[in-house]
PDB file of C-alpha atoms and ligand atoms in Angstrom:
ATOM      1  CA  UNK I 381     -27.152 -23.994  38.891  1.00 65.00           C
ATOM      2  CA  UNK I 382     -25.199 -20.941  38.045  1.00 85.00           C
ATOM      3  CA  UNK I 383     -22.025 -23.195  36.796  1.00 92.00           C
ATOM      4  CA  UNK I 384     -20.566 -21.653  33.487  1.00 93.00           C
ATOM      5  CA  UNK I 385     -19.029 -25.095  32.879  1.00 95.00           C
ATOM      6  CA  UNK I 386     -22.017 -27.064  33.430  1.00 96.00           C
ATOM      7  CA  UNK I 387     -24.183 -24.060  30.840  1.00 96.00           C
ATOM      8  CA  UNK I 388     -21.070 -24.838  28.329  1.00 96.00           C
ATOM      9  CA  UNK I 389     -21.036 -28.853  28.530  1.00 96.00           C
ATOM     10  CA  UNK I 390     -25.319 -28.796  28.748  1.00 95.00           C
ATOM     11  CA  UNK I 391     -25.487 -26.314  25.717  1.00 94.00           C
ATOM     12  CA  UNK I 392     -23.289 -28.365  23.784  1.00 90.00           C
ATOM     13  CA  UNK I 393     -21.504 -24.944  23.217  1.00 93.00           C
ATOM     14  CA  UNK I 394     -18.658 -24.234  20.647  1.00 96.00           C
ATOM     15  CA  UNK I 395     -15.872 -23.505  22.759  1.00 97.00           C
ATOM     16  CA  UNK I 396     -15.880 -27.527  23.185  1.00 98.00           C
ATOM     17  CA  UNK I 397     -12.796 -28.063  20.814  1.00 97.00           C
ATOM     18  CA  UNK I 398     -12.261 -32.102  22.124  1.00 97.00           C
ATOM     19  CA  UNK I 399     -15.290 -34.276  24.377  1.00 97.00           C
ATOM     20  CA  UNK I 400     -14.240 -37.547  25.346  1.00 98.00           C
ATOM     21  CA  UNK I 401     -17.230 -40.156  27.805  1.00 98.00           C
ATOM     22  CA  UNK I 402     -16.397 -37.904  30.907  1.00 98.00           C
ATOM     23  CA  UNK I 403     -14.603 -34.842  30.156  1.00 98.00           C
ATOM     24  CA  UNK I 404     -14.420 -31.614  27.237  1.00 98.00           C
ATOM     25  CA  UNK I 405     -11.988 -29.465  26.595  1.00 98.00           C
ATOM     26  CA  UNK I 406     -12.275 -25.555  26.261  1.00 98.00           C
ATOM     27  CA  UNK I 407      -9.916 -22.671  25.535  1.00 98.00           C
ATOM     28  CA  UNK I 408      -9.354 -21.018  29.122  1.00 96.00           C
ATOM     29  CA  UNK I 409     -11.169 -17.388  29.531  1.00 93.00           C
ATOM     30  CA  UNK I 410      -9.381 -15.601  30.504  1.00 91.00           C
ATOM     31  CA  UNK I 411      -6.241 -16.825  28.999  1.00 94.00           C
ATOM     32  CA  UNK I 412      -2.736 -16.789  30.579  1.00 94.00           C
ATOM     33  CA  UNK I 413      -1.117 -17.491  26.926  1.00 96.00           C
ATOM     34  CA  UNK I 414      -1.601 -18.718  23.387  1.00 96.00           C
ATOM     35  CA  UNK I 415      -3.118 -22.619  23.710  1.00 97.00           C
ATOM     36  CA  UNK I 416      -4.009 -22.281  27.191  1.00 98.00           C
ATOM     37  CA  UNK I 417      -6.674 -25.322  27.706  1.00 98.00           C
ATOM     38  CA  UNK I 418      -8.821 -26.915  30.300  1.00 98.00           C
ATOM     39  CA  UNK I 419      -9.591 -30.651  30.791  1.00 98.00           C
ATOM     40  CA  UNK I 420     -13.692 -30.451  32.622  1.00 98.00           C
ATOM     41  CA  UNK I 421     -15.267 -32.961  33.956  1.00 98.00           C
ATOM     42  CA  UNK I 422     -18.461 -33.763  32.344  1.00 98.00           C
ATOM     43  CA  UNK I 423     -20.349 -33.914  35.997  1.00 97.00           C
ATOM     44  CA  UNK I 424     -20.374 -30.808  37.914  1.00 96.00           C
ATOM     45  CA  UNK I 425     -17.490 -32.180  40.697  1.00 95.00           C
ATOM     46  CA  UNK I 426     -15.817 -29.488  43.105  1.00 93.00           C
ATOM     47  CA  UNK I 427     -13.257 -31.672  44.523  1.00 93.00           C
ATOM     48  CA  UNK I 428     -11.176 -34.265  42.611  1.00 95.00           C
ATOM     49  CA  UNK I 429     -11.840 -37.183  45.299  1.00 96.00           C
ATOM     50  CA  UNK I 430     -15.702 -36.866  44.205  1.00 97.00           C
ATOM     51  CA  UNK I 431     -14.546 -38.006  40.778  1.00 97.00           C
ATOM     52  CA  UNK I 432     -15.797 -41.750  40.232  1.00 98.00           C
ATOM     53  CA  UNK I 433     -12.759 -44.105  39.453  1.00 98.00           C
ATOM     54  CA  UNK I 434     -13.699 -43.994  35.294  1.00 98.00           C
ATOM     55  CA  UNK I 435     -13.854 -40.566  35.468  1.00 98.00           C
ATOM     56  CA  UNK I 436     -10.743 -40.131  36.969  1.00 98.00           C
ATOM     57  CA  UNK I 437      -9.108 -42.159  34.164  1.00 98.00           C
ATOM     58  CA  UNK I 438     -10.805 -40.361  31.653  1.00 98.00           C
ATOM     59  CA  UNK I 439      -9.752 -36.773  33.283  1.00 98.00           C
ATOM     60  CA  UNK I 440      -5.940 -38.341  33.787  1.00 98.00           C
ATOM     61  CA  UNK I 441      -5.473 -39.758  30.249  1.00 98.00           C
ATOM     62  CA  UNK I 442      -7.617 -36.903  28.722  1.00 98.00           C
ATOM     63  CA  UNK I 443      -5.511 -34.151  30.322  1.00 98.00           C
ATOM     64  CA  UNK I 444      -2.142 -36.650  29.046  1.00 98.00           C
ATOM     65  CA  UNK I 445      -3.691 -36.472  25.302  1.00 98.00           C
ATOM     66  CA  UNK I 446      -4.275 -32.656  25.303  1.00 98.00           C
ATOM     67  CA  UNK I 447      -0.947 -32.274  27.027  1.00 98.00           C
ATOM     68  CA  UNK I 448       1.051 -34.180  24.681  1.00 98.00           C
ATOM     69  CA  UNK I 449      -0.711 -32.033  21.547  1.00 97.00           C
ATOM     70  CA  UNK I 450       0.552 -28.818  23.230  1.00 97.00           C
ATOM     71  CA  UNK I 451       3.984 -30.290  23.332  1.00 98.00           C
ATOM     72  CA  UNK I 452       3.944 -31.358  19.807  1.00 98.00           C
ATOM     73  CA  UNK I 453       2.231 -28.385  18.291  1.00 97.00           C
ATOM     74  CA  UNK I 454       2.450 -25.504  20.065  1.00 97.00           C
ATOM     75  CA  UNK I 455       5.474 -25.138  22.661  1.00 97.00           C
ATOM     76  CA  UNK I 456       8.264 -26.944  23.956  1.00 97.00           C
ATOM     77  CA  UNK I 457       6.938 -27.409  28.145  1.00 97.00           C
ATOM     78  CA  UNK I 458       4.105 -27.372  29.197  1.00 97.00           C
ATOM     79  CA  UNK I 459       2.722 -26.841  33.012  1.00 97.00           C
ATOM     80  CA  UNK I 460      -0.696 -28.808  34.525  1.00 98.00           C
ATOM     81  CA  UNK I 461      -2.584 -27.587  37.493  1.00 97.00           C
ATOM     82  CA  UNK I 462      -5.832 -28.260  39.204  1.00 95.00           C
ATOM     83  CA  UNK I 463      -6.883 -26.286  42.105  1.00 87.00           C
ATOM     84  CA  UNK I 464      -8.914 -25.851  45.182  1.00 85.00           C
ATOM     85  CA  UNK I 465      -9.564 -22.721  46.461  1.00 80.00           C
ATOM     86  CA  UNK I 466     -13.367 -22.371  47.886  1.00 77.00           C
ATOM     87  CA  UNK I 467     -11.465 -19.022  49.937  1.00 75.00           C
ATOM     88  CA  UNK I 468     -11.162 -17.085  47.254  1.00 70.00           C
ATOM     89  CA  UNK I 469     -13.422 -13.917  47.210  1.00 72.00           C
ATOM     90  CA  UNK I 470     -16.153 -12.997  44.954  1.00 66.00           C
ATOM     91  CA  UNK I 471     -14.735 -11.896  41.309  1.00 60.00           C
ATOM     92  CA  UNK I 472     -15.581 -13.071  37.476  1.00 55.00           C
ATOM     93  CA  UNK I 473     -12.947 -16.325  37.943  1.00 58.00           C
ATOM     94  CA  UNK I 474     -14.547 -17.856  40.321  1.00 73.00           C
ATOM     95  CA  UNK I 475     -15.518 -21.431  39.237  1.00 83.00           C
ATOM     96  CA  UNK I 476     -16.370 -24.271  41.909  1.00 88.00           C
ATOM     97  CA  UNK I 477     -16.488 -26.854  38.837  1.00 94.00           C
ATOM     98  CA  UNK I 478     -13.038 -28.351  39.183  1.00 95.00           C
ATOM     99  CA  UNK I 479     -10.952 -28.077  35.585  1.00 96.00           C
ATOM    100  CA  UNK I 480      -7.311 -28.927  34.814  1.00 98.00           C
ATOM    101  CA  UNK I 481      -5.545 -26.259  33.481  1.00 97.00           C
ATOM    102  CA  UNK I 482      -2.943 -26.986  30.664  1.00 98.00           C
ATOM    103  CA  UNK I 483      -0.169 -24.152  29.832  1.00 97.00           C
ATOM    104  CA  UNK I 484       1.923 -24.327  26.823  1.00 98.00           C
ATOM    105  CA  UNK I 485       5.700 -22.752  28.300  1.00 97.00           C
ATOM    106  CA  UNK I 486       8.480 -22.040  26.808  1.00 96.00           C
ATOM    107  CA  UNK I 487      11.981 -20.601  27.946  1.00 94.00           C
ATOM    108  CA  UNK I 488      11.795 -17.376  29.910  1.00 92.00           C
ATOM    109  CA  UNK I 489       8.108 -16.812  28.420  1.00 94.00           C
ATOM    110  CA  UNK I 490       5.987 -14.220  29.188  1.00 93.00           C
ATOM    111  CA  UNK I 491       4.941 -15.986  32.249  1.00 92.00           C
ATOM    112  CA  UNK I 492       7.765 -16.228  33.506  1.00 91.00           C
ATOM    113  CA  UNK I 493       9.026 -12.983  32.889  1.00 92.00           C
ATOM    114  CA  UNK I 494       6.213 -10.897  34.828  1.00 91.00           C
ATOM    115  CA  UNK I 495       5.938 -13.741  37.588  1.00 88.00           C
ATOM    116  CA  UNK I 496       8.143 -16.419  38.185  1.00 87.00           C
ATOM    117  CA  UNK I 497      10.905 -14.623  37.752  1.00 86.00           C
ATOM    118  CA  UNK I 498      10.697 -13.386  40.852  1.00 85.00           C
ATOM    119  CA  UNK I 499       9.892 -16.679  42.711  1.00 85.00           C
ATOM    120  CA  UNK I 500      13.677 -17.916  43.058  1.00 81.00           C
ATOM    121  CA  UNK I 501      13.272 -16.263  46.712  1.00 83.00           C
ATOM    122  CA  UNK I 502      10.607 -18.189  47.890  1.00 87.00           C
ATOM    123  CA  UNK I 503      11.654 -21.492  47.368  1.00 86.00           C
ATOM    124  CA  UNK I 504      13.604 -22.964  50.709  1.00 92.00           C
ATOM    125  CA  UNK I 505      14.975 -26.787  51.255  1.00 94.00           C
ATOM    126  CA  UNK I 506      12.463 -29.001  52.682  1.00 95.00           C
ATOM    127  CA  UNK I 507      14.049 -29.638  56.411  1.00 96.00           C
ATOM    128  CA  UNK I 508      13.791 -33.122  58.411  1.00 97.00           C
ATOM    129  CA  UNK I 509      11.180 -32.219  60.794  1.00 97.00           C
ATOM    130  CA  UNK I 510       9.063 -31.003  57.661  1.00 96.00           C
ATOM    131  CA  UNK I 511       9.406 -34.618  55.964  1.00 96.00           C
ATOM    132  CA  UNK I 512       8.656 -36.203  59.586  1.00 96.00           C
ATOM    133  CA  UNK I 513       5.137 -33.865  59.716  1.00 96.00           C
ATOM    134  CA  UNK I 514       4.587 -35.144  56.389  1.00 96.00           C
ATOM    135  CA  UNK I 515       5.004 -38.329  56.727  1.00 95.00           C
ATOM    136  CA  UNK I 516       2.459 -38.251  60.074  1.00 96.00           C
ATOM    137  CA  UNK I 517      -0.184 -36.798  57.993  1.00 96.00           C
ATOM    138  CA  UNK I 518      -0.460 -39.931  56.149  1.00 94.00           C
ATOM    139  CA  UNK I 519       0.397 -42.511  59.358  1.00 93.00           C
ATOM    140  CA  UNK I 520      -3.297 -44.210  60.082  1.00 75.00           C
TER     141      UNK I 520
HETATM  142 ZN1   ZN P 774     -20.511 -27.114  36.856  1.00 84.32          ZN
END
């Protein structure tokens, strides 16, 4: 398998700065800032409902322990994110192995500045026929 993750976690590799039963964590490369981690699952998983129950509590109170480092070390916020995105095309990033990623923020940081900054358009109140379509996805 052509995982990057897996070759890191099977070669016992020394970007693994924490390993707990289930789960290590690297520095993120690329990097979006200064203390940017990821929380990996152990197994080579793609979605997070193929995690087994104990690794799902090891992933949830692993990525809690890293976060609350970040917070007391390195920055005052601190964002969490897991995604799933088998669409995206081709290019170096692209990693099937799901991770959380763990962002140290701060006030108006770089981040911010060259992206969200501009996301104060794009954000719209959530109308009633939205929270009824919602609600029916989850209606047996
Ligand atoms: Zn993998």
């Amino acid at each position: 398998m052509n995982c990057r993750f897996c070759k890191i976690i099977t070669q016992n590799s020394k970007q693994i700065i924490r390993e707990t039963d289930h789960t290590v964590t690297i520095p993120s490369n690329p990097k979006l800032m200064h203390g940017h981690l990821l929380v990996v699952p152990k197994r080579h998983i793609e979605k997070l409902s193929e995690l087994t129950k104990e690794e799902r509590a090891d992933l949830f109170d692993e990525t809690i322990n890293v976060q609350e480092k970040v917070l007391e070390t390195l920055a005052p916020g601190c964002d969490i994110s897991q995604h799933f995105r088998p669409y995206i095309p081709g290019g170096a990033s692209k990693i099937t192995h799901i991770h959380i990623h763990i962002r140290p923020r701060d006030l108006d940081d770089e981040l911010y500045q060259k992206v969200q900054a501009r996301e104060n358009d794009v954000f719209t109140d959530t109308k009633e026929n939205e929270l009824e379509e919602y609600k029916n996805l989850f209606r047996g």
